[in-house]
mmCIF file of C-alpha atoms and ligand atoms in Angstrom:
data_model
loop_
_atom_site.group_PDB
_atom_site.id
_atom_site.type_symbol
_atom_site.label_atom_id
_atom_site.label_comp_id
_atom_site.label_asym_id
_atom_site.label_seq_id
_atom_site.Cartn_x
_atom_site.Cartn_y
_atom_site.Cartn_z
ATOM 1 C CA MET V 28 113.303 122.604 -44.165
ATOM 2 C CA SER V 29 116.307 120.980 -42.497
ATOM 3 C CA GLU V 30 117.832 117.776 -43.844
ATOM 4 C CA ARG V 31 116.831 114.592 -42.044
ATOM 5 C CA ILE V 32 119.889 113.170 -40.286
ATOM 6 C CA ASP V 33 120.150 109.381 -40.332
ATOM 7 C CA PRO V 34 120.156 108.350 -36.642
ATOM 8 C CA ALA V 35 122.585 105.538 -37.522
ATOM 9 C CA LEU V 36 125.198 107.995 -38.874
ATOM 10 C CA PRO V 37 128.529 106.757 -37.386
ATOM 11 C CA LYS V 38 129.536 109.063 -34.547
ATOM 12 C CA ALA V 39 132.471 109.836 -32.271
ATOM 13 C CA GLU V 40 131.746 111.302 -28.834
ATOM 14 C CA LEU V 41 134.645 112.853 -26.923
ATOM 15 C CA HIS V 42 132.974 114.410 -23.867
ATOM 16 C CA LEU V 43 130.974 112.050 -21.689
ATOM 17 C CA HIS V 44 131.148 111.557 -17.925
ATOM 18 C CA LEU V 45 130.798 107.880 -17.033
ATOM 19 C CA GLU V 46 128.905 108.546 -13.789
ATOM 20 C CA GLY V 47 126.984 111.384 -15.442
ATOM 21 C CA ALA V 48 125.736 109.010 -18.134
ATOM 22 C CA ALA V 49 124.174 106.692 -15.535
ATOM 23 C CA PRO V 50 120.472 106.217 -16.292
ATOM 24 C CA PRO V 51 118.413 107.374 -13.271
ATOM 25 C CA ALA V 52 116.659 103.983 -13.077
ATOM 26 C CA PHE V 53 120.074 102.322 -12.779
ATOM 27 C CA ILE V 54 121.095 104.628 -9.904
ATOM 28 C CA ARG V 55 117.709 104.221 -8.197
ATOM 29 C CA GLY V 56 118.091 100.428 -8.466
ATOM 30 C CA LEU V 57 121.527 100.569 -6.820
ATOM 31 C CA SER V 58 120.220 102.872 -4.074
ATOM 32 C CA LYS V 59 117.497 100.321 -3.247
ATOM 33 C CA GLU V 60 119.952 97.386 -3.295
ATOM 34 C CA LYS V 61 122.225 99.257 -0.880
ATOM 35 C CA ASN V 62 119.611 101.026 1.224
ATOM 36 C CA ILE V 63 120.871 104.506 0.426
ATOM 37 C CA ASP V 64 118.233 107.225 0.677
ATOM 38 C CA ILE V 65 118.670 109.546 -2.288
ATOM 39 C CA ALA V 66 114.960 109.923 -3.128
ATOM 40 C CA LYS V 67 115.317 113.727 -3.145
ATOM 41 C CA ILE V 68 117.518 113.732 -6.261
ATOM 42 C CA PHE V 69 114.678 112.360 -8.419
ATOM 43 C CA ASP V 70 111.601 114.134 -9.788
ATOM 44 C CA GLU V 71 108.085 112.682 -9.977
ATOM 45 C CA ASN V 72 108.879 111.055 -13.345
ATOM 46 C CA GLY V 73 111.969 109.339 -11.987
ATOM 47 C CA GLY V 74 114.413 111.709 -13.729
ATOM 48 C CA TYR V 75 117.208 113.622 -11.999
ATOM 49 C CA LYS V 76 116.100 116.890 -10.389
ATOM 50 C CA PHE V 77 118.277 120.000 -9.933
ATOM 51 C CA ARG V 78 117.867 123.799 -9.896
ATOM 52 C CA ASP V 79 121.139 125.087 -11.333
ATOM 53 C CA PHE V 80 124.744 124.095 -12.030
ATOM 54 C CA VAL V 81 125.942 123.996 -8.421
ATOM 55 C CA HIS V 82 122.876 121.981 -7.398
ATOM 56 C CA PHE V 83 123.470 119.715 -10.415
ATOM 57 C CA LEU V 84 126.969 118.963 -9.047
ATOM 58 C CA ASP V 85 125.428 118.089 -5.637
ATOM 59 C CA VAL V 86 122.847 115.787 -7.216
ATOM 60 C CA TYR V 87 125.580 114.210 -9.347
ATOM 61 C CA GLU V 88 127.718 113.515 -6.278
ATOM 62 C CA ALA V 89 124.708 112.067 -4.410
ATOM 63 C CA ALA V 90 124.031 109.706 -7.342
ATOM 64 C CA CYS V 91 127.697 108.645 -7.260
ATOM 65 C CA THR V 92 127.390 107.498 -3.631
ATOM 66 C CA THR V 93 125.473 104.453 -4.907
ATOM 67 C CA LEU V 94 128.433 103.354 -7.063
ATOM 68 C CA GLN V 95 130.412 101.431 -4.471
ATOM 69 C CA THR V 96 132.080 98.427 -6.067
ATOM 70 C CA PRO V 97 133.987 97.491 -9.232
ATOM 71 C CA GLU V 98 130.972 95.405 -10.251
ATOM 72 C CA ASP V 99 128.757 98.530 -10.065
ATOM 73 C CA PHE V 100 131.140 100.249 -12.482
ATOM 74 C CA ARG V 101 131.246 97.213 -14.783
ATOM 75 C CA ARG V 102 127.437 97.227 -15.036
ATOM 76 C CA LEU V 103 127.375 101.013 -15.429
ATOM 77 C CA THR V 104 129.933 100.945 -18.258
ATOM 78 C CA LEU V 105 127.971 98.304 -20.154
ATOM 79 C CA ALA V 106 124.685 100.207 -19.732
ATOM 80 C CA VAL V 107 126.300 103.454 -20.904
ATOM 81 C CA LEU V 108 127.902 101.813 -23.948
ATOM 82 C CA GLU V 109 124.633 100.112 -24.938
ATOM 83 C CA ASP V 110 122.999 103.564 -25.017
ATOM 84 C CA ARG V 111 125.860 105.017 -27.065
ATOM 85 C CA ALA V 112 125.868 102.137 -29.566
ATOM 86 C CA ARG V 113 122.106 102.638 -30.066
ATOM 87 C CA ASP V 114 122.912 106.222 -31.154
ATOM 88 C CA GLY V 115 125.420 105.082 -33.777
ATOM 89 C CA VAL V 116 128.478 105.905 -31.663
ATOM 90 C CA ILE V 117 131.481 103.875 -32.840
ATOM 91 C CA TYR V 118 134.097 105.622 -30.693
ATOM 92 C CA ALA V 119 133.682 107.282 -27.303
ATOM 93 C CA GLU V 120 135.871 108.730 -24.618
ATOM 94 C CA THR V 121 134.658 108.852 -21.076
ATOM 95 C CA PHE V 122 135.766 110.846 -18.071
ATOM 96 C CA VAL V 123 136.379 108.605 -15.094
ATOM 97 C CA SER V 124 136.920 110.167 -11.688
ATOM 98 C CA PRO V 125 138.912 108.061 -9.202
ATOM 99 C CA ASP V 126 137.389 110.394 -6.576
ATOM 100 C CA PHE V 127 134.203 108.385 -7.176
ATOM 101 C CA CYS V 128 135.860 104.969 -7.563
ATOM 102 C CA GLY V 129 138.634 104.218 -5.138
ATOM 103 C CA GLY V 130 139.004 107.737 -3.734
ATOM 104 C CA GLY V 131 142.509 108.148 -5.165
ATOM 105 C CA ASP V 132 143.795 104.899 -3.583
ATOM 106 C CA LEU V 133 145.883 103.253 -6.296
ATOM 107 C CA VAL V 134 145.131 99.650 -5.261
ATOM 108 C CA ALA V 135 141.367 100.212 -5.181
ATOM 109 C CA TRP V 136 141.538 102.289 -8.372
ATOM 110 C CA ARG V 137 143.201 99.424 -10.262
ATOM 111 C CA GLU V 138 140.252 97.150 -9.359
ATOM 112 C CA TYR V 139 137.674 99.683 -10.571
ATOM 113 C CA LEU V 140 139.660 100.372 -13.697
ATOM 114 C CA HIS V 141 139.903 96.670 -14.454
ATOM 115 C CA ALA V 142 136.108 96.349 -14.208
ATOM 116 C CA ILE V 143 135.490 99.369 -16.462
ATOM 117 C CA HIS V 144 138.058 98.206 -19.017
ATOM 118 C CA ASP V 145 136.620 94.653 -19.012
ATOM 119 C CA ALA V 146 133.161 96.034 -19.764
ATOM 120 C CA ALA V 147 134.598 98.214 -22.542
ATOM 121 C CA LEU V 148 136.284 95.207 -24.156
ATOM 122 C CA GLU V 149 133.027 93.233 -23.947
ATOM 123 C CA ALA V 150 131.145 96.119 -25.609
ATOM 124 C CA GLU V 151 133.791 96.317 -28.329
ATOM 125 C CA ARG V 152 133.323 92.607 -29.066
ATOM 126 C CA THR V 153 129.531 92.632 -28.981
ATOM 127 C CA MET V 154 128.618 96.132 -30.214
ATOM 128 C CA GLY V 155 131.633 97.351 -32.188
ATOM 129 C CA ILE V 156 132.039 100.448 -30.023
ATOM 130 C CA THR V 157 135.505 101.474 -28.829
ATOM 131 C CA LEU V 158 136.024 103.297 -25.529
ATOM 132 C CA ARG V 159 138.990 105.169 -24.090
ATOM 133 C CA GLY V 160 139.218 106.640 -20.579
ATOM 134 C CA ILE V 161 140.223 110.129 -19.441
ATOM 135 C CA ILE V 162 141.101 110.340 -15.756
ATOM 136 C CA THR V 163 139.517 113.396 -14.227
ATOM 137 C CA PRO V 164 139.992 115.042 -10.850
ATOM 138 C CA ILE V 165 137.183 117.278 -9.646
ATOM 139 C CA ARG V 166 138.173 120.945 -9.563
ATOM 140 C CA HIS V 167 136.146 121.953 -6.510
ATOM 141 C CA PHE V 168 137.689 119.095 -4.489
ATOM 142 C CA GLY V 169 140.930 121.099 -4.760
ATOM 143 C CA PRO V 170 144.541 120.609 -5.932
ATOM 144 C CA GLU V 171 145.574 118.408 -2.986
ATOM 145 C CA LYS V 172 143.053 115.785 -4.084
ATOM 146 C CA ALA V 173 144.111 116.138 -7.712
ATOM 147 C CA ARG V 174 147.671 114.965 -6.962
ATOM 148 C CA PRO V 175 146.908 111.326 -6.006
ATOM 149 C CA ILE V 176 144.489 111.216 -8.946
ATOM 150 C CA ALA V 177 147.305 112.294 -11.281
ATOM 151 C CA LEU V 178 149.501 109.566 -9.788
ATOM 152 C CA CYS V 179 146.706 107.012 -10.384
ATOM 153 C CA ALA V 180 146.622 108.234 -13.977
ATOM 154 C CA ALA V 181 150.400 108.069 -14.408
ATOM 155 C CA GLU V 182 150.465 104.510 -13.008
ATOM 156 C CA THR V 183 147.699 103.215 -15.249
ATOM 157 C CA VAL V 184 148.283 104.994 -18.566
ATOM 158 C CA GLY V 185 148.061 102.466 -21.391
ATOM 159 C CA ASP V 186 145.772 101.121 -24.106
ATOM 160 C CA PHE V 187 142.649 102.179 -22.250
ATOM 161 C CA ILE V 188 143.579 105.173 -20.090
ATOM 162 C CA THR V 189 144.890 107.650 -22.616
ATOM 163 C CA GLY V 190 143.887 111.061 -21.287
ATOM 164 C CA PHE V 191 143.780 113.335 -18.264
ATOM 165 C CA GLY V 192 141.362 116.210 -17.652
ATOM 166 C CA ILE V 193 139.593 118.210 -15.009
ATOM 167 C CA ALA V 194 135.860 118.682 -14.378
ATOM 168 C CA GLY V 195 133.742 120.244 -11.639
ATOM 169 C CA ASP V 196 133.057 123.820 -10.615
ATOM 170 C CA GLU V 197 135.140 126.071 -12.860
ATOM 171 C CA ASN V 198 134.578 129.041 -10.570
ATOM 172 C CA GLN V 199 136.651 127.461 -7.810
ATOM 173 C CA TYR V 200 140.461 127.488 -7.764
ATOM 174 C CA HIS V 201 142.579 128.557 -10.756
ATOM 175 C CA PRO V 202 144.147 126.401 -13.481
ATOM 176 C CA ARG V 203 147.611 127.285 -12.111
ATOM 177 C CA ASP V 204 146.663 125.374 -8.911
ATOM 178 C CA PHE V 205 146.573 122.173 -10.971
ATOM 179 C CA THR V 206 149.828 122.505 -12.931
ATOM 180 C CA TRP V 207 151.551 119.827 -10.832
ATOM 181 C CA ALA V 208 148.805 117.291 -11.646
ATOM 182 C CA PHE V 209 148.797 118.151 -15.356
ATOM 183 C CA ASP V 210 152.609 118.133 -15.598
ATOM 184 C CA CYS V 211 152.637 114.712 -13.932
ATOM 185 C CA ALA V 212 150.011 113.367 -16.362
ATOM 186 C CA ARG V 213 151.794 114.858 -19.401
ATOM 187 C CA GLU V 214 155.135 113.365 -18.354
ATOM 188 C CA ALA V 215 153.425 109.973 -18.078
ATOM 189 C CA GLY V 216 152.346 110.271 -21.728
ATOM 190 C CA LEU V 217 148.692 111.190 -21.230
ATOM 191 C CA ARG V 218 146.894 113.526 -23.637
ATOM 192 C CA LEU V 219 145.290 116.542 -21.959
ATOM 193 C CA THR V 220 141.944 118.323 -21.901
ATOM 194 C CA ALA V 221 140.243 120.607 -19.348
ATOM 195 C CA HIS V 222 136.724 121.869 -18.696
ATOM 196 C CA ALA V 223 136.927 125.631 -19.262
ATOM 197 C CA GLY V 224 134.814 128.376 -20.759
ATOM 198 C CA GLU V 225 131.596 126.664 -19.738
ATOM 199 C CA TRP V 226 130.980 129.007 -16.788
ATOM 200 C CA GLY V 227 134.305 130.801 -16.443
ATOM 201 C CA GLY V 228 134.377 133.113 -19.472
ATOM 202 C CA ALA V 229 136.986 133.371 -22.206
ATOM 203 C CA GLN V 230 139.788 134.118 -19.712
ATOM 204 C CA SER V 231 139.252 130.704 -18.157
ATOM 205 C CA VAL V 232 139.997 129.099 -21.542
ATOM 206 C CA SER V 233 143.167 131.166 -22.031
ATOM 207 C CA ASP V 234 144.271 130.239 -18.501
ATOM 208 C CA ALA V 235 143.705 126.520 -19.142
ATOM 209 C CA LEU V 236 145.749 126.731 -22.354
ATOM 210 C CA ASP V 237 148.551 128.745 -20.705
ATOM 211 C CA HIS V 238 148.840 126.879 -17.400
ATOM 212 C CA LEU V 239 147.710 123.341 -18.183
ATOM 213 C CA LYS V 240 148.925 123.186 -21.810
ATOM 214 C CA VAL V 241 145.918 121.184 -22.934
ATOM 215 C CA GLU V 242 145.236 120.286 -26.560
ATOM 216 C CA ARG V 243 141.435 120.149 -26.192
ATOM 217 C CA ILE V 244 138.954 122.162 -24.162
ATOM 218 C CA GLY V 245 135.800 120.748 -22.568
ATOM 219 C CA HIS V 246 133.026 123.160 -23.609
ATOM 220 C CA GLY V 247 135.100 126.298 -24.328
ATOM 221 C CA VAL V 248 132.009 127.980 -25.724
ATOM 222 C CA GLN V 249 132.540 131.293 -23.942
ATOM 223 C CA SER V 250 135.681 131.764 -26.055
ATOM 224 C CA ILE V 251 133.306 133.409 -28.535
ATOM 225 C CA ASP V 252 133.466 136.606 -26.418
ATOM 226 C CA ASP V 253 137.190 137.121 -27.150
ATOM 227 C CA PRO V 254 138.026 137.416 -30.880
ATOM 228 C CA ALA V 255 141.783 137.028 -30.257
ATOM 229 C CA LEU V 256 141.152 133.805 -28.375
ATOM 230 C CA VAL V 257 138.916 132.533 -31.187
ATOM 231 C CA ASP V 258 141.832 133.144 -33.599
ATOM 232 C CA ARG V 259 144.222 131.385 -31.214
ATOM 233 C CA LEU V 260 141.952 128.310 -31.018
ATOM 234 C CA ALA V 261 141.607 128.140 -34.797
ATOM 235 C CA GLU V 262 145.308 128.702 -35.520
ATOM 236 C CA ASN V 263 146.468 126.134 -32.967
ATOM 237 C CA ARG V 264 143.780 123.607 -33.905
ATOM 238 C CA ILE V 265 142.554 123.360 -30.325
ATOM 239 C CA THR V 266 139.479 121.133 -30.442
ATOM 240 C CA LEU V 267 136.407 122.143 -28.463
ATOM 241 C CA GLU V 268 134.286 119.368 -26.946
ATOM 242 C CA VAL V 269 130.967 121.188 -27.242
ATOM 243 C CA CYS V 270 127.856 119.920 -25.437
ATOM 244 C CA PRO V 271 125.024 122.156 -26.684
ATOM 245 C CA GLY V 272 122.109 120.448 -24.881
ATOM 246 C CA SER V 273 124.020 120.515 -21.590
ATOM 247 C CA ASN V 274 124.731 124.253 -22.004
ATOM 248 C CA VAL V 275 121.093 125.081 -22.753
ATOM 249 C CA THR V 276 119.646 122.905 -19.957
ATOM 250 C CA LEU V 277 122.073 124.319 -17.382
ATOM 251 C CA GLY V 278 121.357 127.880 -18.559
ATOM 252 C CA VAL V 279 124.738 128.860 -20.032
ATOM 253 C CA TYR V 280 122.690 130.000 -23.072
ATOM 254 C CA PRO V 281 118.934 130.615 -23.165
ATOM 255 C CA SER V 282 118.355 128.591 -26.350
ATOM 256 C CA LEU V 283 120.212 126.622 -29.008
ATOM 257 C CA ALA V 284 119.634 129.502 -31.451
ATOM 258 C CA LYS V 285 121.725 131.731 -29.121
ATOM 259 C CA HIS V 286 124.416 129.083 -28.628
ATOM 260 C CA PRO V 287 127.781 130.019 -30.255
ATOM 261 C CA ILE V 288 128.624 126.587 -31.777
ATOM 262 C CA ASP V 289 127.688 127.687 -35.306
ATOM 263 C CA ARG V 290 129.554 131.002 -34.982
ATOM 264 C CA LEU V 291 132.655 129.233 -33.643
ATOM 265 C CA ARG V 292 132.559 126.796 -36.546
ATOM 266 C CA ASN V 293 132.199 129.652 -39.020
ATOM 267 C CA ARG V 294 135.335 131.187 -37.477
ATOM 268 C CA GLU V 295 137.150 127.886 -38.232
ATOM 269 C CA VAL V 296 137.400 126.675 -34.679
ATOM 270 C CA ILE V 297 137.286 122.854 -34.562
ATOM 271 C CA VAL V 298 134.066 121.952 -32.772
ATOM 272 C CA THR V 299 132.854 118.465 -31.882
ATOM 273 C CA ILE V 300 129.496 117.388 -30.451
ATOM 274 C CA SER V 301 128.889 115.511 -27.198
ATOM 275 C CA THR V 302 126.206 114.989 -24.561
ATOM 276 C CA ASP V 303 128.206 115.496 -21.291
ATOM 277 C CA ASP V 304 125.736 113.847 -18.843
ATOM 278 C CA PRO V 305 122.871 112.849 -21.152
ATOM 279 C CA PRO V 306 120.191 111.572 -18.723
ATOM 280 C CA PHE V 307 120.609 114.690 -16.584
ATOM 281 C CA PHE V 308 119.914 116.867 -19.614
ATOM 282 C CA HIS V 309 117.230 114.663 -21.207
ATOM 283 C CA THR V 310 119.299 114.314 -24.327
ATOM 284 C CA THR V 311 120.930 111.776 -26.644
ATOM 285 C CA LEU V 312 123.506 112.292 -29.365
ATOM 286 C CA VAL V 313 120.812 111.622 -32.003
ATOM 287 C CA LYS V 314 118.699 114.400 -30.474
ATOM 288 C CA GLU V 315 121.666 116.798 -30.401
ATOM 289 C CA TYR V 316 122.228 116.223 -34.140
ATOM 290 C CA GLU V 317 118.530 116.691 -34.955
ATOM 291 C CA ASP V 318 118.405 119.934 -32.940
ATOM 292 C CA LEU V 319 121.574 121.293 -34.589
ATOM 293 C CA ALA V 320 120.274 120.390 -38.052
ATOM 294 C CA GLN V 321 117.002 122.164 -37.346
ATOM 295 C CA THR V 322 118.513 125.256 -35.740
ATOM 296 C CA PHE V 323 121.535 125.856 -37.972
ATOM 297 C CA GLY V 324 120.660 123.921 -41.127
ATOM 298 C CA TRP V 325 123.593 121.532 -40.664
ATOM 299 C CA THR V 326 123.567 118.554 -43.063
ATOM 300 C CA GLU V 327 124.830 114.977 -42.899
ATOM 301 C CA ASP V 328 127.985 116.175 -44.668
ATOM 302 C CA ASP V 329 128.553 118.706 -41.874
ATOM 303 C CA PHE V 330 128.153 115.995 -39.234
ATOM 304 C CA ARG V 331 130.458 113.623 -41.132
ATOM 305 C CA ALA V 332 133.127 116.358 -41.210
ATOM 306 C CA ILE V 333 132.639 117.078 -37.489
ATOM 307 C CA ASN V 334 132.946 113.384 -36.608
ATOM 308 C CA ALA V 335 136.114 113.115 -38.700
ATOM 309 C CA ASP V 336 137.515 116.119 -36.779
ATOM 310 C CA ALA V 337 136.562 114.394 -33.519
ATOM 311 C CA MET V 338 138.481 111.263 -34.550
ATOM 312 C CA ARG V 339 141.506 113.363 -35.539
ATOM 313 C CA ALA V 340 141.480 114.868 -32.033
ATOM 314 C CA ALA V 341 140.727 111.555 -30.292
ATOM 315 C CA PHE V 342 143.080 110.345 -27.565
ATOM 316 C CA CYS V 343 143.688 106.988 -29.236
ATOM 317 C CA ASP V 344 146.363 105.126 -31.175
ATOM 318 C CA ASP V 345 146.660 105.715 -34.888
ATOM 319 C CA ALA V 346 145.366 102.292 -35.974
ATOM 320 C CA THR V 347 142.101 102.900 -34.086
ATOM 321 C CA ARG V 348 141.886 106.429 -35.488
ATOM 322 C CA GLN V 349 142.289 105.242 -39.082
ATOM 323 C CA GLN V 350 139.837 102.368 -38.634
ATOM 324 C CA LYS V 351 137.125 104.686 -37.254
ATOM 325 C CA LEU V 352 137.842 107.426 -39.825
ATOM 326 C CA LYS V 353 137.239 104.892 -42.595
ATOM 327 C CA ILE V 354 133.785 104.129 -41.192
ATOM 328 C CA ILE V 355 132.924 107.814 -40.615
ATOM 329 C CA GLU V 356 134.029 108.781 -44.128
ATOM 330 C CA GLY V 357 132.180 105.834 -45.713
ATOM 331 C CA ARG V 358 135.360 104.116 -46.904
ATOM 332 C CA ALA V 359 134.874 100.919 -44.854
HETATM 333 N N1 LIG X 405 130.872 117.189 -14.284
HETATM 334 C C1 LIG X 405 129.872 116.588 -14.919
HETATM 335 N N2 LIG X 405 129.300 117.422 -15.807
HETATM 336 C C2 LIG X 405 129.975 118.599 -15.715
HETATM 337 C C3 LIG X 405 129.881 119.851 -16.365
HETATM 338 N N3 LIG X 405 128.962 120.096 -17.315
HETATM 339 N N4 LIG X 405 130.731 120.823 -15.990
HETATM 340 C C4 LIG X 405 131.652 120.599 -15.061
HETATM 341 N N5 LIG X 405 131.793 119.446 -14.424
HETATM 342 C C5 LIG X 405 130.971 118.443 -14.744
HETATM 343 ZN ZN1 LIG X 406 131.684 117.745 -18.813
#
């Protein structure tokens, strides 16, 4: 029998795409308001519908076409943070892609960012949840598009925008194609992460570490296939932002029992738990914890330790880190 995990357990979530967390009813509502025909991205129950990872990215981009104004992003951010707060999340980081808000134009981007940040501050006041933003170019849009995004990031780094990453189709382009963007972001003081080892195999993780010099890896689960890389991750305290439900739904692994998160943890790799794009994968952070407890026998103490690790790897200032750690460790 697995231990029951209190759904209100204080949580930190490091890997969440803002647009990917949009409830389907919210996107459908926007599509009606704006007369955009995206009926084909929904199934008969009103959920998102996709066949595989590449189709998922298409559906995702179609949903994003309904997000057209700063006000849309303000409403989206509030809706997403309400869902997180309901799951006990006290600290979250979200990927924001200027490709989907402002298209890399710095003036437009500042307006979107202002709306997202405003909503985050409102949620902090009313729900006690803290949000930080990670600016994220889309890998399959190519390195030329990543450059203006890196400049948007460098110009707006601050209390809210604290990180830079890359998402999208890992099988297109190579990490070395994005070194300019990552160097620019690093020089501006941003902390770095990259999606790797979700689809691309262990080599993709090594390449992200070597070429982009990131301190965290989005997913990174395929590292398990290279024992030397597993040692490297553990020794260098590279934190993996693992999204088990996303990996199983998209078919990276056939079941949670076959997922390597438990084996990685046993090899002393720092793993954290996130939902990625929760409505797409019919998941919540509470469900992820329940599933992990059932499958691997993880206890509340395990989850407390994982959340403390997540806060230690969070892209935030030290005062925020200490304040959240106190809550997670039951000292507040
Ligand atoms: N963008 C949104 N979700 C993603 C994922 N799981 N992998 C790569 N890019 C993404
Ligand atoms: Zn992701």
